[in-house]
XYZ file of C-alpha atoms in Angstrom:
433
model
C -4.020 21.713 23.607
C -5.192 18.558 21.825
C -5.004 15.334 23.790
C -4.968 11.719 22.694
C -7.946 9.529 23.639
C -7.423 6.777 26.126
C -7.179 3.347 24.554
C -10.364 1.365 24.852
C -12.441 4.402 25.711
C -14.912 3.465 22.975
C -15.838 7.084 22.384
C -15.093 9.341 19.454
C -12.841 12.262 20.443
C -14.424 15.695 20.394
C -13.065 18.119 17.828
C -11.980 21.471 19.234
C -13.484 24.419 17.402
C -11.315 25.534 14.504
C -9.706 22.124 13.993
C -10.558 19.669 11.237
C -11.519 16.054 11.734
C -12.175 14.304 8.451
C -14.228 11.139 8.256
C -14.188 8.813 5.271
C -15.949 5.473 4.791
C -14.657 3.462 1.818
C -16.027 -0.095 1.985
C -14.913 -3.200 0.120
C -16.159 -2.861 -3.442
C -18.503 -5.485 -4.821
C -19.023 -6.531 -8.398
C -20.495 -3.623 -10.390
C -23.694 -5.609 -10.956
C -24.262 -5.797 -7.201
C -23.969 -2.057 -6.807
C -21.833 0.004 -4.438
C -22.583 2.773 -2.002
C -21.176 6.069 -3.157
C -18.661 7.569 -0.747
C -19.596 10.996 0.477
C -18.400 13.597 2.912
C -15.889 16.418 2.963
C -13.003 14.296 1.672
C -14.728 12.406 -1.171
C -13.626 15.014 -3.708
C -9.985 14.982 -2.609
C -9.243 11.512 -1.232
C -10.414 8.133 -2.472
C -9.454 4.613 -1.452
C -10.938 1.318 -2.527
C -10.135 -2.370 -2.439
C -11.305 -5.736 -3.749
C -10.174 -9.026 -2.304
C -8.520 -11.583 -4.542
C -10.066 -14.760 -5.905
C -8.387 -18.158 -5.990
C -9.467 -21.167 -8.102
C -10.306 -24.358 -6.256
C -10.972 -27.951 -7.176
C -13.854 -28.925 -9.410
C -14.217 -25.466 -10.889
C -14.939 -23.809 -7.549
C -13.348 -20.536 -6.560
C -12.725 -18.858 -3.239
C -12.473 -15.295 -2.029
C -8.911 -15.025 -0.759
C -7.838 -13.308 2.404
C -7.128 -9.742 1.324
C -3.434 -9.276 2.076
C -3.356 -5.641 0.937
C -3.283 -2.882 3.531
C -3.239 0.869 3.110
C -3.535 4.066 5.104
C -3.956 7.802 4.539
C -2.996 10.350 7.200
C -3.772 14.064 6.955
C -2.949 16.276 8.702
C 0.176 14.345 9.641
C 3.063 14.937 11.988
C 1.108 17.694 13.705
C 0.810 19.782 10.568
C -1.825 20.509 7.945
C 1.133 20.964 5.607
C 2.063 17.270 5.714
C 0.346 14.055 4.640
C 1.227 10.377 4.445
C -0.171 7.729 2.088
C 0.968 4.095 2.206
C 0.144 0.816 0.470
C 1.431 -2.573 1.649
C 0.796 -5.744 -0.384
C 1.393 -8.882 1.663
C 2.446 -12.163 0.065
C 3.029 -15.742 1.150
C 1.137 -17.592 3.838
C 0.344 -15.097 6.609
C 1.583 -12.200 4.484
C -1.468 -10.208 5.542
C -0.093 -10.216 9.072
C 3.124 -8.580 7.896
C 1.283 -5.906 5.913
C -1.028 -5.282 8.878
C 1.943 -4.847 11.195
C 3.550 -2.371 8.794
C 0.436 -0.278 8.161
C 0.401 0.617 11.847
C 4.098 0.553 12.705
C 5.554 2.658 9.881
C 3.346 5.777 10.242
C 3.810 5.636 14.028
C 7.587 5.230 13.774
C 7.893 8.107 11.316
C 5.900 10.401 13.573
C 8.028 9.452 16.580
C 10.885 11.262 14.822
C 8.647 13.890 13.256
C 11.090 16.789 13.501
C 13.802 14.739 11.791
C 11.326 13.564 9.150
C 10.458 17.158 8.348
C 14.141 18.154 8.132
C 15.524 15.147 6.237
C 12.764 12.973 4.709
C 15.008 10.611 2.673
C 17.163 9.632 5.655
C 14.210 9.111 7.994
C 12.110 7.185 5.455
C 15.041 4.880 4.694
C 15.972 4.268 8.320
C 12.373 3.693 9.392
C 11.731 1.018 6.763
C 14.977 -0.723 7.736
C 14.117 -0.664 11.438
C 10.579 -1.956 10.832
C 12.002 -4.758 8.686
C 14.345 -5.742 11.522
C 11.418 -5.759 13.935
C 9.344 -7.909 11.582
C 12.172 -10.419 11.076
C 12.719 -10.785 14.833
C 9.027 -11.194 15.622
C 8.010 -14.641 16.819
C 11.608 -15.698 17.210
C 12.127 -15.303 13.474
C 9.145 -17.396 12.376
C 6.650 -14.555 11.855
C 7.978 -13.449 8.461
C 10.546 -16.044 7.461
C 8.516 -17.227 4.471
C 6.216 -14.271 3.894
C 6.442 -10.508 3.607
C 5.017 -7.357 2.122
C 5.746 -4.610 -0.338
C 5.964 -1.078 1.022
C 5.211 2.109 -0.895
C 5.159 5.313 1.136
C 4.233 8.746 -0.192
C 5.176 11.548 2.197
C 3.955 15.008 1.196
C 5.319 18.204 2.706
C 3.890 21.328 1.151
C 4.518 21.202 -2.586
C 7.127 18.429 -2.381
C 6.665 14.681 -2.090
C 9.052 11.849 -1.373
C 8.239 8.283 -2.416
C 9.928 5.316 -0.718
C 9.374 2.025 -2.528
C 10.310 -1.525 -1.524
C 8.609 -3.967 -3.895
C 6.201 -3.558 -6.787
C 3.342 -1.494 -5.385
C 3.492 1.689 -7.445
C 2.911 5.417 -7.029
C 2.043 7.504 -10.099
C 1.433 11.192 -10.749
C -1.330 12.057 -13.208
C -0.844 15.350 -15.022
C -2.232 17.231 -17.983
C -0.008 18.443 -20.797
C -1.408 20.195 -23.866
C -4.844 18.875 -23.059
C -3.775 15.230 -22.731
C -3.720 13.156 -19.539
C -0.275 11.688 -18.935
C 1.460 9.636 -16.241
C 4.695 10.158 -14.369
C 5.901 7.152 -12.378
C 6.891 8.267 -8.888
C 8.317 4.857 -8.024
C 10.098 2.080 -9.871
C 8.917 -1.528 -9.554
C 11.674 -3.430 -7.783
C 12.009 -6.527 -9.972
C 14.743 -9.195 -9.640
C 15.960 -8.825 -13.238
C 16.287 -5.025 -13.068
C 19.780 -3.540 -13.502
C 21.547 -3.385 -10.146
C 18.996 -5.653 -8.490
C 20.059 -8.763 -10.407
C 23.745 -8.218 -9.732
C 23.183 -7.853 -5.988
C 21.068 -11.014 -5.833
C 23.569 -13.083 -7.816
C 26.436 -11.842 -5.635
C 24.531 -13.054 -2.558
C 24.061 -16.540 -4.015
C 20.514 -16.161 -5.267
C 19.290 -17.091 -8.739
C 17.248 -14.859 -11.035
C 14.818 -16.082 -13.658
C 13.846 -13.604 -16.350
C 10.161 -12.850 -16.784
C 8.710 -14.271 -19.992
C 5.184 -14.007 -21.346
C 2.762 -13.920 -18.431
C 5.351 -15.039 -15.887
C 7.240 -12.490 -13.746
C 10.938 -12.365 -13.049
C 11.779 -14.132 -9.773
C 14.615 -14.411 -7.300
C 15.104 -18.041 -6.291
C 16.379 -18.695 -2.810
C 18.128 -22.027 -2.440
C 15.947 -23.244 -5.307
C 12.905 -23.369 -3.015
C 11.288 -19.950 -2.908
C 10.617 -17.834 -5.983
C 9.876 -14.229 -4.995
C 8.619 -11.881 -7.709
C 10.344 -8.776 -6.316
C 13.844 -7.829 -5.246
C 12.981 -5.667 -2.226
C 10.434 -6.233 0.515
C 9.775 -6.134 4.229
C 9.959 -9.567 5.832
C 10.805 -12.579 3.623
C 13.545 -13.660 6.011
C 14.632 -16.631 3.919
C 15.025 -14.439 0.842
C 17.092 -11.883 2.765
C 19.880 -14.467 2.779
C 19.999 -14.288 -1.016
C 20.152 -10.610 -1.849
C 16.581 -9.431 -1.255
C 16.700 -6.220 0.793
C 14.229 -3.901 2.486
C 16.056 -0.667 1.629
C 13.537 1.519 -0.192
C 14.368 3.394 -3.346
C 13.559 6.999 -2.502
C 12.649 9.623 -5.086
C 11.769 13.289 -4.659
C 9.267 15.243 -6.767
C 7.869 18.749 -6.835
C 4.085 19.100 -7.045
C 3.109 21.907 -9.401
C -0.598 22.310 -10.043
C 0.078 25.251 -12.360
C 2.255 22.940 -14.451
C -0.611 20.471 -14.762
C -0.206 18.033 -11.856
C -3.682 16.735 -11.009
C -3.552 13.643 -8.766
C -1.447 10.882 -7.223
C -2.310 7.176 -7.388
C -0.744 4.737 -4.923
C -1.780 1.138 -5.579
C -0.862 -2.501 -5.174
C 0.177 -4.536 -8.198
C -3.363 -5.863 -8.521
C -3.981 -2.603 -10.372
C -0.757 -2.573 -12.379
C -0.761 -6.192 -13.595
C -2.968 -5.381 -16.591
C -3.350 -1.598 -16.461
C -0.498 0.730 -17.386
C 0.296 3.901 -15.480
C -1.044 5.981 -18.370
C -4.316 4.054 -18.618
C -4.822 4.265 -14.855
C -4.416 8.034 -15.010
C -6.901 8.251 -17.868
C -9.456 6.249 -15.865
C -9.013 8.462 -12.817
C -9.136 11.675 -14.853
C -12.629 10.816 -16.130
C -14.018 11.304 -12.613
C -12.712 14.817 -12.140
C -15.256 15.777 -9.474
C -14.619 12.944 -7.009
C -11.429 11.148 -6.008
C -13.574 8.530 -4.304
C -15.473 7.701 -7.491
C -12.255 7.815 -9.515
C -10.580 5.332 -7.184
C -13.577 2.983 -7.283
C -13.586 3.137 -11.092
C -9.890 2.247 -11.212
C -10.247 -0.739 -8.879
C -13.317 -2.022 -10.740
C -11.537 -1.674 -14.087
C -8.612 -3.686 -12.741
C -10.959 -6.399 -11.417
C -12.688 -6.675 -14.779
C -9.335 -6.986 -16.532
C -8.313 -9.807 -14.200
C -11.561 -11.649 -14.940
C -11.082 -11.283 -18.672
C -7.511 -12.569 -18.645
C -7.374 -14.993 -15.715
C -10.980 -16.037 -15.164
C -11.248 -17.416 -11.633
C -7.987 -15.996 -10.331
C -7.612 -12.393 -9.225
C -4.989 -10.717 -7.097
C -5.990 -8.364 -4.297
C -6.555 -4.873 -5.688
C -6.107 -1.749 -3.577
C -5.689 1.906 -4.516
C -5.518 5.365 -3.005
C -6.254 8.415 -5.168
C -5.282 11.895 -3.973
C -6.482 14.975 -5.839
C -4.085 17.907 -6.107
C -3.685 20.312 -4.496
C -4.561 18.056 -1.587
C -2.797 19.947 1.164
C -4.300 23.223 2.297
C -1.839 24.644 4.865
C -3.232 26.556 7.807
C -0.994 29.610 7.929
C -2.112 30.432 11.456
C -1.201 27.047 12.851
C 2.468 26.087 13.304
C 3.502 22.400 13.285
C 2.938 20.674 16.606
C 5.250 18.483 18.632
C 4.390 14.809 19.011
C 2.939 15.408 22.488
C 0.584 18.002 21.050
C -0.691 15.835 18.189
C -4.178 14.486 18.835
C -6.716 12.542 16.818
C -8.788 15.677 16.411
C -6.287 17.083 13.947
C -6.121 14.019 11.747
C -8.104 12.133 9.167
C -10.268 9.574 10.929
C -11.888 6.787 9.013
C -13.935 3.641 9.039
C -13.699 0.665 6.721
C -15.786 -2.489 6.938
C -17.016 -1.530 10.401
C -13.570 -0.677 11.800
C -13.123 2.642 13.573
C -9.596 3.645 14.443
C -8.884 6.460 16.862
C -5.346 7.351 15.825
C -6.512 9.424 12.886
C -5.911 7.242 9.834
C -8.072 5.963 7.011
C -7.123 2.284 7.097
C -7.756 -0.167 4.271
C -8.535 -3.790 5.223
C -7.371 -3.532 8.827
C -8.110 -6.861 10.517
C -9.248 -8.567 7.302
C -9.600 -12.345 7.750
C -11.354 -15.368 6.330
C -12.145 -17.258 3.168
C -15.454 -17.915 1.478
C -16.534 -20.002 -1.456
C -17.927 -17.992 -4.341
C -21.191 -19.056 -5.929
C -20.886 -20.647 -9.359
C -22.925 -17.926 -10.989
C -20.184 -15.407 -10.237
C -17.413 -17.423 -11.880
C -15.984 -17.559 -15.367
C -13.425 -19.751 -17.057
C -9.830 -18.587 -17.363
C -9.296 -16.485 -20.414
C -13.009 -15.871 -20.880
C -13.767 -13.005 -23.194
C -10.805 -13.591 -25.452
C -8.071 -13.257 -22.831
C -4.867 -15.219 -23.134
C -4.584 -16.375 -19.551
C -4.599 -20.064 -20.368
C -5.252 -22.889 -17.917
C -6.056 -21.656 -14.408
C -4.118 -24.591 -12.941
C -0.794 -22.828 -13.535
C -1.897 -19.453 -12.176
C 0.555 -19.779 -9.275
C 3.693 -19.584 -11.373
C 2.188 -16.818 -13.509
C 0.769 -14.540 -10.866
C 1.626 -15.302 -7.245
C 4.305 -13.168 -5.626
C 5.671 -16.305 -3.937
C 5.756 -19.216 -6.367
C 6.659 -22.087 -4.067
C 4.394 -23.207 -1.257
C 5.989 -21.876 1.943
C 6.413 -23.869 5.114
C 3.744 -23.293 7.728
C 4.379 -20.288 9.934
C 3.213 -20.062 13.510
C -0.170 -18.423 13.768
C -0.136 -14.725 14.514
C -0.765 -14.211 18.206
C -4.005 -12.404 18.914
C -4.180 -9.826 21.652
C -0.531 -8.809 21.374
C 0.525 -5.885 23.512
C 0.819 -2.374 22.176
C 4.583 -2.581 22.687
C 4.671 -5.005 19.778
C 4.156 -2.103 17.393
C 6.824 0.141 18.832
C 9.799 0.622 16.560
C 12.797 2.622 17.649
C 14.366 4.486 14.758
C 18.055 5.189 15.276
C 18.881 8.247 13.235
C 22.374 8.598 11.746
C 24.599 11.122 13.455
C 24.730 14.487 11.645
C 27.731 15.124 9.470
C 30.483 17.123 11.122
């Protein structure tokens, strides 16, 4: 049977004959004029993921590369089965938001697999309960200071055979690209959770929060005690906002995947993609690279970055995307699903990004990303350059940031935390009598 590697062994697990271990190496994308290495390997045609860090304007016309607060992961096979896969994107916001998204990118896939049999039998219930339990863990971390004034979106795509479930908390979006009568079209698999949306606004107002309607370039926001303006109505973390009607509960939607009907690919991306690119346009961009999901994903992220530069000049949000070609899953009829104890890294996707190798079988995006750097003047442009209507870069915060008000300082994330810090116990509801 497969066995898990010992932590800290430093060696890559051997793959038993007949099992698949898939390696993928999607690095941070640079500006197109600097060139990018083309992803290659057995998964490049079927799975692509790419990211670009954000850019923040500074004083005197300077600009800085922001800490990339986006995180993402792709797992296949998942839950001990070639018939299951998991794709997630988390977009952190607020000071130290990248620490919340980093916590979630590890904790949520692990927590779901801990109750793998239940996940397979009742995906909506397990997805919902897992997100809630992870949110509770995040809010308790550091005595409540870890995520009181920061948080993350959470968009989870769980695929089982020809069916997928999408659990969305926030405004990272999942989209299905399909072909109908020769035209590429888009089907939104998730709904952006905005404060002024029907049902969301009423809940926030009932809890004592205030909602400002999005106008022009500014998003709708939920205002918590007049101090914090959050540009989404659901998230993980954001402890202060949870007092005013913001919830973690994901909206869960179920879809059938039908390649014969025309379904071609799934995009899961942070709002850095969706700010200036519609679902339909994103699908058209991806469809142009029909031979490679990796190239298609890189093209989408680069197109989004160029749109940000045109409209906002020296401000750009983090941009992260995962593209999955359909049919992605190829079930192994001779191999039944395994129990958790039987699941080993050898049966999973393994990946490396920016020098990081992870042994638990996931392709991780931006894991451990830190730091800021000043960008050379030659790589900058003024806001609205190229005819865009972005206006003065000095007010970019109220137009674009997920958290409008400057949050109070949080305690620094503790390095070298124990593995127990990632354990999340999911209490499943009792079955109906």
